[in-house]
Coordinates of N, CA and C and ligand atoms in Angstrom, one line a residue:
X9 N 66.0 181.1 52.4 CA 66.2 180.6 53.8 C 65.6 181.7 54.8
X10 N 65.0 181.2 55.9 CA 64.4 182.1 56.9 C 65.5 182.8 57.6
X11 N 65.3 184.1 57.9 CA 66.3 184.8 58.7 C 66.4 184.1 60.1
X12 N 67.6 184.0 60.6 CA 67.8 183.5 62.0 C 68.7 184.4 62.8
X13 N 68.8 184.2 64.1 CA 69.7 185.1 64.9 C 71.1 184.7 64.6
X14 N 72.0 185.7 64.9 CA 73.5 185.4 64.9 C 73.8 184.5 66.1
X15 N 74.5 183.4 65.8 CA 74.7 182.4 66.9 C 76.2 182.3 67.2
X16 N 76.5 182.5 68.5 CA 77.8 182.3 69.1 C 77.8 181.1 70.0
X17 N 78.9 180.4 70.0 CA 79.1 179.3 70.9 C 80.2 179.6 71.9
X18 N 80.0 179.5 73.2 CA 81.1 179.8 74.1 C 81.3 178.6 75.0
X19 N 82.6 178.1 75.1 CA 82.9 177.0 75.9 C 84.2 177.2 76.6
X20 N 84.3 176.8 77.8 CA 85.7 176.6 78.5 C 86.1 175.2 78.3
X21 N 87.3 175.0 77.9 CA 87.7 173.6 77.7 C 89.1 173.4 78.3
X22 N 89.4 172.2 78.7 CA 90.8 171.9 79.1 C 91.7 171.8 77.9
X23 N 93.0 171.6 78.1 CA 93.9 171.5 77.0 C 93.7 170.3 76.1
X24 N 92.9 169.3 76.7 CA 92.6 168.1 75.9 C 91.1 168.1 75.5
X25 N 90.5 169.3 75.4 CA 89.2 169.5 74.8 C 88.0 169.1 75.7
X26 N 88.3 168.8 76.9 CA 87.2 168.3 77.8 C 86.4 169.5 78.4
X27 N 85.1 169.3 78.6 CA 84.3 170.3 79.2 C 83.8 169.9 80.6
X28 N 84.1 168.7 81.0 CA 83.8 168.2 82.4 C 84.7 167.0 82.6
X29 N 84.7 166.5 83.8 CA 85.5 165.3 84.1 C 84.7 164.1 83.7
X30 N 85.3 162.9 83.7 CA 84.6 161.7 83.2 C 83.4 161.3 84.1
X31 N 83.5 161.7 85.4 CA 82.3 161.5 86.2 C 81.3 162.6 86.2
X32 N 81.7 163.7 85.5 CA 80.9 164.9 85.3 C 80.7 165.7 86.6
X33 N 81.6 165.3 87.6 CA 81.4 166.0 88.9 C 82.1 167.4 88.9
X34 N 83.1 167.5 88.0 CA 83.7 168.9 87.8 C 83.3 169.4 86.5
X35 N 82.7 170.6 86.4 CA 82.3 171.2 85.2 C 82.7 172.7 85.1
X36 N 83.1 173.2 86.3 CA 83.5 174.6 86.3 C 85.0 174.7 86.6
X37 N 85.8 175.2 85.7 CA 87.3 175.1 86.0 C 88.0 176.3 85.4
X38 N 87.2 177.3 84.9 CA 87.8 178.5 84.3 C 88.1 179.5 85.4
X39 N 88.8 180.6 85.1 CA 89.2 181.6 86.1 C 88.0 182.6 86.2
X40 N 88.1 183.5 87.2 CA 87.1 184.6 87.2 C 87.1 185.4 85.9
X41 N 88.2 185.5 85.2 CA 88.2 186.3 83.9 C 87.3 185.5 82.9
X42 N 87.4 184.2 83.0 CA 86.5 183.4 82.0 C 85.1 183.6 82.4
X43 N 84.7 183.6 83.7 CA 83.3 183.8 84.1 C 82.9 185.2 83.6
X44 N 83.7 186.2 83.7 CA 83.3 187.5 83.2 C 83.1 187.5 81.7
X45 N 83.9 186.8 81.0 CA 83.8 186.6 79.6 C 82.4 186.0 79.2
X46 N 82.0 185.0 80.0 CA 80.7 184.4 79.7 C 79.6 185.4 79.9
X47 N 79.6 186.2 81.0 CA 78.6 187.1 81.3 C 78.6 188.3 80.3
X48 N 79.8 188.7 79.8 CA 79.8 189.7 78.8 C 79.2 189.2 77.5
X49 N 79.4 188.0 77.2 CA 78.8 187.4 76.0 C 77.3 187.3 76.1
X50 N 76.9 186.9 77.3 CA 75.4 186.9 77.6 C 74.8 188.3 77.4
X51 N 75.6 189.3 77.9 CA 75.1 190.7 77.9 C 74.9 191.2 76.5
X52 N 75.5 190.5 75.5 CA 75.2 191.0 74.1 C 74.4 189.9 73.3
X53 N 73.6 189.2 74.1 CA 72.8 188.2 73.5 C 71.3 188.3 74.0
X54 N 70.4 188.2 73.1 CA 69.0 188.2 73.5 C 68.6 186.9 74.2
X55 N 69.2 185.8 73.8 CA 68.8 184.5 74.3 C 70.0 183.6 74.6
X56 N 69.9 182.6 75.5 CA 70.9 181.6 75.8 C 70.2 180.3 75.3
X57 N 71.0 179.4 74.7 CA 70.6 178.1 74.2 C 71.4 177.0 74.9
X58 N 70.8 176.1 75.5 CA 71.5 175.0 76.3 C 70.9 173.7 76.1
X59 N 71.7 172.6 76.1 CA 71.1 171.3 76.1 C 70.5 170.9 77.5
X60 N 69.6 169.9 77.5 CA 68.9 169.6 78.7 C 69.9 169.1 79.8
X61 N 70.9 168.3 79.5 CA 71.8 167.7 80.5 C 72.6 168.8 81.1
X62 N 73.0 169.8 80.3 CA 73.8 170.9 80.9 C 73.0 171.6 82.0
X63 N 71.8 172.0 81.6 CA 71.0 172.7 82.6 C 70.7 171.9 83.9
X64 N 70.4 170.6 83.7 CA 70.2 169.8 84.9 C 71.4 169.6 85.7
X65 N 72.5 169.2 85.0 CA 73.7 168.8 85.8 C 74.4 169.9 86.4
X66 N 74.3 171.1 85.9 CA 75.0 172.3 86.5 C 74.1 173.1 87.3
X67 N 72.9 172.7 87.5 CA 71.9 173.5 88.3 C 71.8 174.9 87.8
X68 N 71.9 175.1 86.5 CA 72.0 176.4 85.9 C 70.6 177.1 86.0
X69 N 70.7 178.5 86.2 CA 69.5 179.3 86.1 C 69.6 180.2 84.8
X70 N 70.8 180.3 84.3 CA 71.1 181.1 83.1 C 70.6 182.6 83.2
X71 N 71.2 183.2 84.2 CA 70.8 184.6 84.5 C 71.8 185.6 83.9
X72 N 71.6 186.8 84.2 CA 72.4 187.9 83.6 C 73.7 188.1 84.2
X73 N 74.0 187.5 85.4 CA 75.3 187.6 86.1 C 75.3 188.7 87.1
X74 N 74.2 189.3 87.4 CA 74.2 190.4 88.5 C 74.1 191.8 87.9
X75 N 74.2 192.7 88.9 CA 73.8 194.1 88.6 C 74.7 194.8 87.5
X76 N 76.0 194.5 87.6 CA 76.9 195.2 86.6 C 76.6 194.7 85.2
X77 N 76.3 193.4 85.1 CA 76.0 192.8 83.7 C 74.6 193.2 83.3
X78 N 73.7 193.4 84.3 CA 72.4 193.9 83.9 C 72.5 195.2 83.3
X79 N 73.3 196.1 83.9 CA 73.5 197.4 83.3 C 74.1 197.4 81.9
X80 N 75.1 196.4 81.8 CA 75.8 196.3 80.5 C 74.7 195.8 79.4
X81 N 73.9 194.9 79.8 CA 72.8 194.4 78.9 C 72.0 195.6 78.4
X82 N 71.6 196.5 79.4 CA 70.8 197.6 79.0 C 71.5 198.6 78.0
X83 N 72.8 198.8 78.3 CA 73.7 199.6 77.5 C 73.8 199.0 76.1
X84 N 73.8 197.7 76.0 CA 73.9 196.9 74.7 C 72.5 196.8 74.0
X85 N 71.5 197.5 74.6 CA 70.2 197.5 74.0 C 69.4 196.1 74.1
X86 N 69.7 195.4 75.2 CA 69.1 194.1 75.5 C 68.1 194.3 76.6
X87 N 67.2 193.3 76.8 CA 66.3 193.2 77.9 C 67.2 193.0 79.2
X88 N 66.6 193.2 80.4 CA 67.4 193.0 81.6 C 67.9 191.6 81.7
X89 N 67.2 190.6 81.3 CA 67.5 189.2 81.4 C 67.4 188.5 80.0
X90 N 68.3 187.5 79.8 CA 68.2 186.8 78.5 C 67.0 185.8 78.5
X91 N 66.4 185.6 77.4 CA 65.4 184.5 77.2 C 66.2 183.2 77.3
X92 N 65.7 182.2 77.9 CA 66.4 180.9 78.1 C 65.7 179.8 77.3
X93 N 66.5 179.2 76.5 CA 66.0 178.1 75.6 C 66.7 176.8 75.9
X94 N 65.9 175.8 76.2 CA 66.5 174.4 76.6 C 66.1 173.4 75.5
X95 N 67.1 172.7 75.0 CA 66.8 171.7 73.9 C 66.6 170.4 74.6
X96 N 65.5 169.7 74.3 CA 65.2 168.4 74.9 C 64.4 167.6 74.0
X97 N 65.1 167.0 73.0 CA 64.4 166.3 71.9 C 63.3 165.3 72.3
X98 N 63.7 164.5 73.3 CA 62.7 163.5 73.8 C 61.8 164.0 74.9
X99 N 62.0 165.3 75.3 CA 61.2 165.8 76.3 C 61.5 165.3 77.7
X100 N 62.8 164.8 77.9 CA 63.1 164.2 79.2 C 63.5 165.3 80.2
X101 N 63.6 166.5 79.8 CA 64.1 167.6 80.7 C 63.3 167.6 82.0
X102 N 64.0 167.6 83.1 CA 63.3 167.5 84.4 C 62.4 168.6 84.8
X103 N 61.2 168.3 85.3 CA 60.3 169.4 85.7 C 60.7 169.8 87.2
X104 N 61.7 169.2 87.7 CA 62.2 169.5 89.0 C 63.5 170.4 88.9
X105 N 64.0 170.7 87.7 CA 65.2 171.4 87.6 C 65.2 172.8 88.3
X106 N 66.3 173.2 88.8 CA 66.4 174.5 89.5 C 65.9 175.7 88.7
X107 N 66.1 175.6 87.4 CA 65.8 176.8 86.6 C 64.3 177.2 86.7
X108 N 63.5 176.2 86.9 CA 62.0 176.5 87.0 C 61.6 177.4 88.1
X109 N 62.5 177.4 89.2 CA 62.1 178.3 90.3 C 62.7 179.7 90.2
X110 N 63.3 180.0 89.0 CA 63.9 181.3 88.8 C 63.2 181.9 87.6
X111 N 62.1 182.7 87.8 CA 61.3 183.1 86.7 C 61.5 184.5 86.3
X112 N 62.8 184.9 86.1 CA 63.1 186.3 85.8 C 63.0 186.6 84.3
X113 N 62.9 185.5 83.4 CA 62.7 185.8 82.0 C 62.1 184.5 81.4
X114 N 61.5 184.6 80.2 CA 60.8 183.5 79.6 C 61.8 182.3 79.4
X115 N 61.2 181.1 79.7 CA 61.9 179.8 79.5 C 61.2 179.1 78.3
X116 N 62.0 178.8 77.3 CA 61.4 178.0 76.2 C 62.0 176.6 76.2
X117 N 61.2 175.6 75.8 CA 61.8 174.3 75.6 C 61.5 173.8 74.2
X118 N 62.6 173.3 73.6 CA 62.4 172.7 72.2 C 62.4 171.2 72.3
X119 N 61.3 170.6 71.7 CA 61.2 169.2 71.8 C 61.1 168.7 70.3
X120 N 61.0 167.3 70.2 CA 60.8 166.7 68.9 C 59.4 166.1 68.8
X121 N 59.1 165.6 67.6 CA 57.8 165.1 67.4 C 57.4 163.8 68.1
X122 N 58.4 163.1 68.7 CA 58.2 161.8 69.3 C 57.8 161.9 70.8
X123 N 57.8 163.2 71.3 CA 57.5 163.3 72.8 C 56.1 162.9 73.1
X124 N 56.0 162.1 74.2 CA 54.6 161.6 74.6 C 53.8 162.8 75.0
X125 N 52.5 162.6 74.9 CA 51.5 163.7 75.3 C 51.7 164.0 76.8
X126 N 52.0 163.0 77.6 CA 52.1 163.3 79.0 C 53.4 164.2 79.3
X127 N 54.5 163.9 78.6 CA 55.7 164.7 78.8 C 55.5 166.1 78.3
X128 N 54.8 166.2 77.1 CA 54.6 167.5 76.6 C 53.7 168.4 77.5
X129 N 52.7 167.7 78.1 CA 51.8 168.4 79.0 C 52.6 168.9 80.3
X130 N 53.5 168.0 80.8 CA 54.3 168.3 81.9 C 55.2 169.5 81.6
X131 N 55.8 169.5 80.5 CA 56.7 170.6 80.1 C 55.9 171.9 79.9
X132 N 54.8 171.8 79.3 CA 53.9 173.0 79.0 C 53.5 173.6 80.3
X133 N 53.3 172.8 81.3 CA 52.9 173.3 82.6 C 54.0 174.2 83.3
X134 N 55.3 173.9 82.9 CA 56.4 174.7 83.5 C 56.9 175.8 82.6
X135 N 56.9 175.5 81.3 CA 57.6 176.5 80.4 C 56.7 177.6 79.9
X136 N 57.3 178.7 79.5 CA 56.6 179.8 78.9 C 56.2 179.4 77.4
X137 N 57.2 178.8 76.8 CA 56.9 178.4 75.4 C 57.5 176.9 75.2
X138 N 56.7 176.1 74.6 CA 57.2 174.8 74.1 C 57.1 174.7 72.6
X139 N 58.3 174.7 72.0 CA 58.3 174.6 70.5 C 58.6 173.2 70.1
X140 N 57.8 172.6 69.2 CA 58.0 171.3 68.8 C 58.5 171.3 67.3
X141 N 59.6 170.7 67.1 CA 60.2 170.6 65.8 C 59.3 169.6 65.0
X142 N 59.0 169.9 63.7 CA 58.2 169.0 62.9 C 59.0 167.8 62.5
X143 N 60.3 167.8 62.7 CA 61.2 166.6 62.3 C 61.9 166.1 63.5
X144 N 62.3 164.8 63.3 CA 63.2 164.1 64.3 C 64.4 163.7 63.5
X145 N 65.7 164.1 63.8 CA 66.0 164.9 64.9 C 65.6 166.4 64.7
X146 N 65.6 167.1 65.8 CA 65.1 168.5 65.9 C 65.8 169.3 64.7
X147 N 64.9 170.1 64.1 CA 65.4 171.0 63.1 C 65.9 172.3 63.8
X148 N 67.2 172.3 64.1 CA 67.7 173.5 64.9 C 67.6 174.8 64.1
X149 N 67.8 174.7 62.8 CA 67.7 175.9 62.0 C 66.2 176.5 62.1
X150 N 65.3 175.6 62.0 CA 63.9 176.1 62.2 C 63.6 176.6 63.5
X151 N 64.2 176.0 64.6 CA 64.0 176.5 65.9 C 64.6 177.9 66.0
X152 N 65.8 178.1 65.5 CA 66.4 179.5 65.5 C 65.6 180.5 64.7
X153 N 65.0 180.0 63.6 CA 64.3 181.0 62.7 C 63.0 181.4 63.5
X154 N 62.3 180.5 64.2 CA 61.1 180.9 64.9 C 61.5 181.8 66.1
X155 N 62.7 181.6 66.7 CA 63.1 182.6 67.7 C 63.2 184.0 67.2
X156 N 63.7 184.1 66.0 CA 63.8 185.4 65.3 C 62.5 186.0 65.0
X157 N 61.7 185.2 64.3 CA 60.4 185.6 63.7 C 59.3 185.9 64.8
X158 N 59.2 184.9 65.7 CA 58.1 185.0 66.7 C 58.5 185.7 68.0
X159 N 59.8 185.8 68.3 CA 60.1 186.3 69.6 C 61.2 187.4 69.5
X160 N 61.5 187.9 68.3 CA 62.4 189.0 68.1 C 63.8 188.8 68.6
X161 N 64.3 187.6 68.6 CA 65.6 187.3 69.1 C 66.6 187.6 68.0
X162 N 67.6 188.4 68.3 CA 68.6 188.8 67.2 C 69.9 188.0 67.4
X163 N 70.3 187.7 68.7 CA 71.6 187.0 68.9 C 71.3 185.9 69.9
X164 N 72.0 184.8 69.7 CA 71.9 183.7 70.6 C 73.3 183.3 71.1
X165 N 73.4 183.0 72.4 CA 74.7 182.5 72.9 C 74.4 181.0 73.3
X166 N 75.2 180.1 72.7 CA 75.0 178.7 73.0 C 76.1 178.3 74.0
X167 N 75.6 177.6 75.1 CA 76.5 177.3 76.2 C 76.6 175.8 76.5
X168 N 76.6 175.0 75.4 CA 76.7 173.6 75.5 C 75.5 172.8 75.8
X169 N 75.6 171.5 76.1 CA 76.9 170.8 76.2 C 77.3 170.2 74.8
X170 N 78.1 169.2 74.9 CA 78.8 168.6 73.8 C 77.8 168.1 72.7
X171 N 76.7 167.5 73.2 CA 75.7 166.9 72.2 C 75.0 168.0 71.4
X172 N 74.6 169.1 72.1 CA 73.9 170.2 71.4 C 74.9 170.9 70.5
X173 N 76.1 171.1 71.0 CA 77.1 171.8 70.2 C 77.4 171.1 68.9
X174 N 77.5 169.7 69.0 CA 77.8 168.9 67.8 C 76.7 169.1 66.7
X175 N 75.5 169.0 67.2 CA 74.3 169.1 66.2 C 74.3 170.5 65.6
X176 N 74.6 171.5 66.3 CA 74.7 172.9 65.7 C 75.8 173.1 64.8
X177 N 77.0 172.5 65.2 CA 78.2 172.6 64.3 C 78.0 171.8 63.0
X178 N 77.4 170.6 63.2 CA 77.2 169.8 61.9 C 76.2 170.5 61.0
X179 N 75.3 171.2 61.6 CA 74.3 172.0 60.7 C 74.8 173.3 60.3
X180 N 76.1 173.6 60.6 CA 76.8 174.9 60.2 C 76.0 176.1 60.7
X181 N 75.5 176.0 61.9 CA 74.7 177.1 62.5 C 75.5 177.9 63.5
X182 N 76.8 177.7 63.6 CA 77.6 178.5 64.6 C 78.3 179.5 63.8
X183 N 78.0 180.8 64.0 CA 78.7 181.9 63.3 C 80.0 182.3 64.0
X184 N 80.1 182.2 65.3 CA 81.3 182.6 66.0 C 81.5 181.6 67.1
X185 N 82.8 181.3 67.3 CA 83.2 180.3 68.3 C 84.1 180.9 69.3
X186 N 83.7 180.9 70.6 CA 84.6 181.5 71.7 C 85.0 180.3 72.5
X187 N 86.3 180.1 72.5 CA 86.9 179.0 73.3 C 87.9 179.6 74.3
X188 N 87.7 179.1 75.6 CA 88.7 179.5 76.6 C 89.5 178.2 76.9
X189 N 90.8 178.3 76.5 CA 91.6 177.1 76.7 C 92.3 177.2 78.1
X190 N 91.9 176.2 79.0 CA 92.3 176.3 80.4 C 93.5 175.3 80.6
X191 N 94.4 175.7 81.5 CA 95.6 174.9 81.6 C 95.4 173.7 82.5
X192 N 94.6 172.8 82.1 CA 94.3 171.5 82.8 C 94.1 170.4 81.8
X193 N 94.4 169.2 82.2 CA 94.1 168.0 81.4 C 93.2 167.1 82.2
X194 N 92.0 166.8 81.8 CA 91.1 165.9 82.5 C 91.2 164.4 82.0
X195 N 91.4 164.2 80.7 CA 91.5 162.8 80.2 C 90.2 162.1 80.4
X196 N 90.2 160.8 80.1 CA 89.0 160.0 80.3 C 88.2 159.9 79.0
X197 N 88.0 158.7 78.5 CA 87.2 158.5 77.3 C 85.8 159.1 77.4
X198 N 85.2 159.0 78.6 CA 83.8 159.3 78.7 C 83.6 160.8 79.1
X199 N 84.7 161.5 79.3 CA 84.5 162.9 79.7 C 83.9 163.7 78.5
X200 N 82.9 164.5 78.7 CA 82.3 165.3 77.6 C 83.3 166.2 77.0
X201 N 83.3 166.4 75.7 CA 84.1 167.3 75.0 C 83.3 168.4 74.4
X202 N 83.9 169.4 73.8 CA 83.1 170.5 73.3 C 82.2 170.1 72.2
X203 N 82.5 169.0 71.5 CA 81.5 168.5 70.4 C 81.5 167.0 70.4
X204 N 80.4 166.4 71.0 CA 80.3 165.0 71.1 C 79.2 164.5 70.0
X205 N 78.1 164.0 70.4 CA 77.1 163.6 69.5 C 77.6 162.6 68.4
X206 N 77.2 162.8 67.2 CA 77.6 161.8 66.2 C 78.9 162.2 65.4
X207 N 79.2 163.5 65.4 CA 80.4 163.9 64.7 C 80.2 163.8 63.2
X208 N 81.3 164.0 62.4 CA 81.2 164.0 61.0 C 82.1 162.8 60.4
X209 N 81.8 162.5 59.2 CA 82.5 161.3 58.6 C 83.6 161.8 57.7
X210 N 83.3 162.8 56.9 CA 84.2 163.3 55.8 C 84.7 164.7 56.2
X211 N 86.0 165.0 55.8 CA 86.6 166.3 56.2 C 85.8 167.4 55.5
X212 N 85.2 167.2 54.4 CA 84.4 168.2 53.7 C 83.2 168.6 54.5
X213 N 82.7 167.8 55.4 CA 81.5 168.1 56.2 C 81.9 168.9 57.5
X214 N 83.2 169.0 57.7 CA 83.7 169.7 59.0 C 83.5 171.2 58.8
X215 N 82.8 171.8 59.8 CA 82.6 173.3 59.7 C 84.0 173.9 59.9
X216 N 84.3 174.9 59.0 CA 85.6 175.6 59.1 C 85.5 176.9 59.8
X217 N 86.6 177.3 60.5 CA 86.6 178.6 61.2 C 87.9 179.3 60.9
X218 N 87.8 180.6 61.0 CA 89.0 181.5 60.9 C 89.3 182.1 62.2
X219 N 90.5 182.1 62.6 CA 90.9 182.7 63.9 C 90.8 184.2 63.8
X220 N 89.9 184.8 64.7 CA 89.7 186.2 64.6 C 90.5 186.9 65.7
X221 N 90.6 186.4 66.9 CA 91.4 187.0 67.9 C 91.9 186.0 68.9
X222 N 93.0 186.3 69.5 CA 93.6 185.4 70.5 C 94.2 186.3 71.6
X223 N 93.7 186.1 72.8 CA 94.2 186.9 74.0 C 94.7 186.0 75.1
X224 N 95.7 186.4 75.8 CA 96.2 185.6 76.9 C 95.9 186.3 78.2
X225 N 95.3 185.7 79.1 CA 95.1 186.2 80.5 C 95.6 185.2 81.4
X226 N 96.7 185.5 82.1 CA 97.3 184.4 83.0 C 97.7 183.2 82.1
X227 N 97.3 182.1 82.6 CA 97.6 180.8 81.8 C 96.5 180.4 80.9
X228 N 95.5 181.3 80.7 CA 94.3 180.9 79.9 C 94.5 181.6 78.5
X229 N 94.0 181.0 77.5 CA 93.9 181.6 76.2 C 92.5 181.8 75.8
X230 N 92.1 183.0 75.3 CA 90.8 183.3 74.9 C 90.8 183.4 73.4
X231 N 90.2 182.4 72.7 CA 90.2 182.3 71.3 C 88.8 182.6 70.7
X232 N 88.8 183.4 69.6 CA 87.6 183.7 69.0 C 87.8 183.4 67.5
X233 N 86.9 182.5 67.0 CA 86.9 182.1 65.6 C 85.6 182.6 64.9
X234 N 85.7 183.0 63.7 CA 84.5 183.3 62.9 C 84.3 182.2 61.9
X235 N 83.0 182.1 61.5 CA 82.7 181.0 60.5 C 83.6 181.2 59.3
X236 N 84.2 180.1 58.8 CA 85.1 180.2 57.7 C 84.6 179.2 56.6
X237 N 85.4 178.9 55.7 CA 85.0 177.9 54.7 C 85.5 176.5 55.0
X238 N 84.8 175.5 54.7 CA 85.2 174.1 55.0 C 86.6 173.8 54.3
X239 N 87.3 172.9 54.9 CA 88.6 172.5 54.3 C 88.4 171.9 52.9
X240 N 89.3 172.1 52.0 CA 89.1 171.4 50.7 C 89.4 169.9 50.9
X241 N 88.9 169.1 50.0 CA 89.2 167.6 50.1 C 90.6 167.3 49.7
Ligands
NAP17 N1 83.0 173.6 80.6 C1 81.9 174.2 80.0 O1 82.0 175.3 79.5 C2 80.6 173.4 79.9 C3 79.5 174.1 79.4 C4 78.3 173.4 79.3 C5 78.2 172.0 79.7 N2 79.3 171.4 80.3 C6 79.2 170.0 80.7 O2 78.7 169.2 79.6 C7 78.0 168.1 80.0 C8 76.7 168.0 79.3 O3 76.9 167.8 77.9 P1 76.1 166.7 77.1 O4 76.6 166.6 75.8 O5 76.0 165.5 78.0 O6 74.6 167.2 77.2 P2 73.8 168.5 76.5 O7 74.2 168.7 75.1 O8 73.8 169.6 77.5 O9 72.3 167.9 76.6 C9 72.0 166.7 75.9 C10 70.5 166.6 75.9 O10 70.0 167.7 75.3 C11 69.0 167.4 74.3 N3 69.6 167.6 72.9 C12 70.9 168.1 72.7 N4 71.0 168.2 71.3 C13 69.9 167.9 70.8 C14 69.4 167.8 69.4 N5 70.2 168.1 68.4 N6 68.2 167.3 69.2 C15 67.4 167.0 70.2 N7 67.8 167.0 71.5 C16 69.0 167.5 71.8 C17 68.7 165.9 74.5 O11 67.7 165.9 75.5 P3 66.7 164.7 75.6 O12 67.5 163.6 76.3 O13 65.6 165.2 76.5 O14 66.3 164.3 74.2 C18 70.1 165.4 75.0 O15 70.0 164.2 75.8 C19 77.8 168.3 81.5 O16 78.7 167.5 82.2 C20 78.1 169.8 81.7 O17 78.7 170.0 83.0 C21 80.5 172.1 80.4

C-alpha cells in the first residue's frame, strides 16, 4: 500500500449529531475554545481537506487562524499556511467561491473521471493543482497517497462535511477523530450530520474507534478517538 498522510477528522456537533441546521443557515455553534481547538489542529497539519459544499456554504478560506497560530505552525515545523484541498467529484465546485480570492497557500481540487472538459478547464484556471481520480467514486486513498508522494504532505485535517466524512470513514481512512460535543439540539431529518453519504449496511463494516481522551470545557466535551478495531459480528 502507498504511504499516505496521517488523517484526523475534526467536527463540532450538537448533542444529536448535527453539524448544521436543517436549512443549513447555522453551521457555527461552538465556543471560542472550540474555534481555538480547530486552529490548533490546523497548526499541526500540512493540509486541510474539505468537501465542496462546506467550502461554498461556509464561505471558508481555510487559513491558519492568524498570527499566534501562524507562529504555532512554525514551531510545529509546518509552512506558514496549510495547503487547501477541496473534494468535488463532479467538478461542480464554484469558480466564484470566496476561497479563490485568498491565495496565501496552494489550493488543490480533487475531481472524478466524469467531469466535463469545460468544468475541468474552469477549475484548472483557478486551482494550483487539479487531481483527477482514475475511478468513480473518487479513490480517496489514492488522493491522499499522491498528497504525500507529490506534495510532501505528512498530516491532513479533514473538516467535513458529512458526505466527505462518510466516504473517508467507510474507506477506513480516518486515523483520529476529534469531536466537540456542543450543548444544543438542532433536530430535523435533513440537517447534515457528521457522517451522511451512503453509510454502511453491516456492523462489521463500521469503522471502530478507541476513546483516547475526554476533556470538559464549560458545557462542551472535547472527545478524541483513535482508530480501533471494528466491532465483532
Ligand atoms: N459543524 C461543523 O463542524 C461543520 C463542519 C463542516 C461542514 N459543516 C456543514 O456541513 C454541510 C456540508 O456538508 P455536506 O455533506 O452537504 O457536503 P460536503 O461533504 O462538504 O460536500 C459535498 C460535496 O463534496 C464532494 N464530495 C464529497 N465527498 C466526495 C466523494 N467521496 N467523492 C466525490 N466527491 C465528493 C461532492 O462535490 P460535487 O457535487 O462537486 O461532486 C459533494 O457534492 C454544510 O451545511 C456545512 O455548514 C459543519
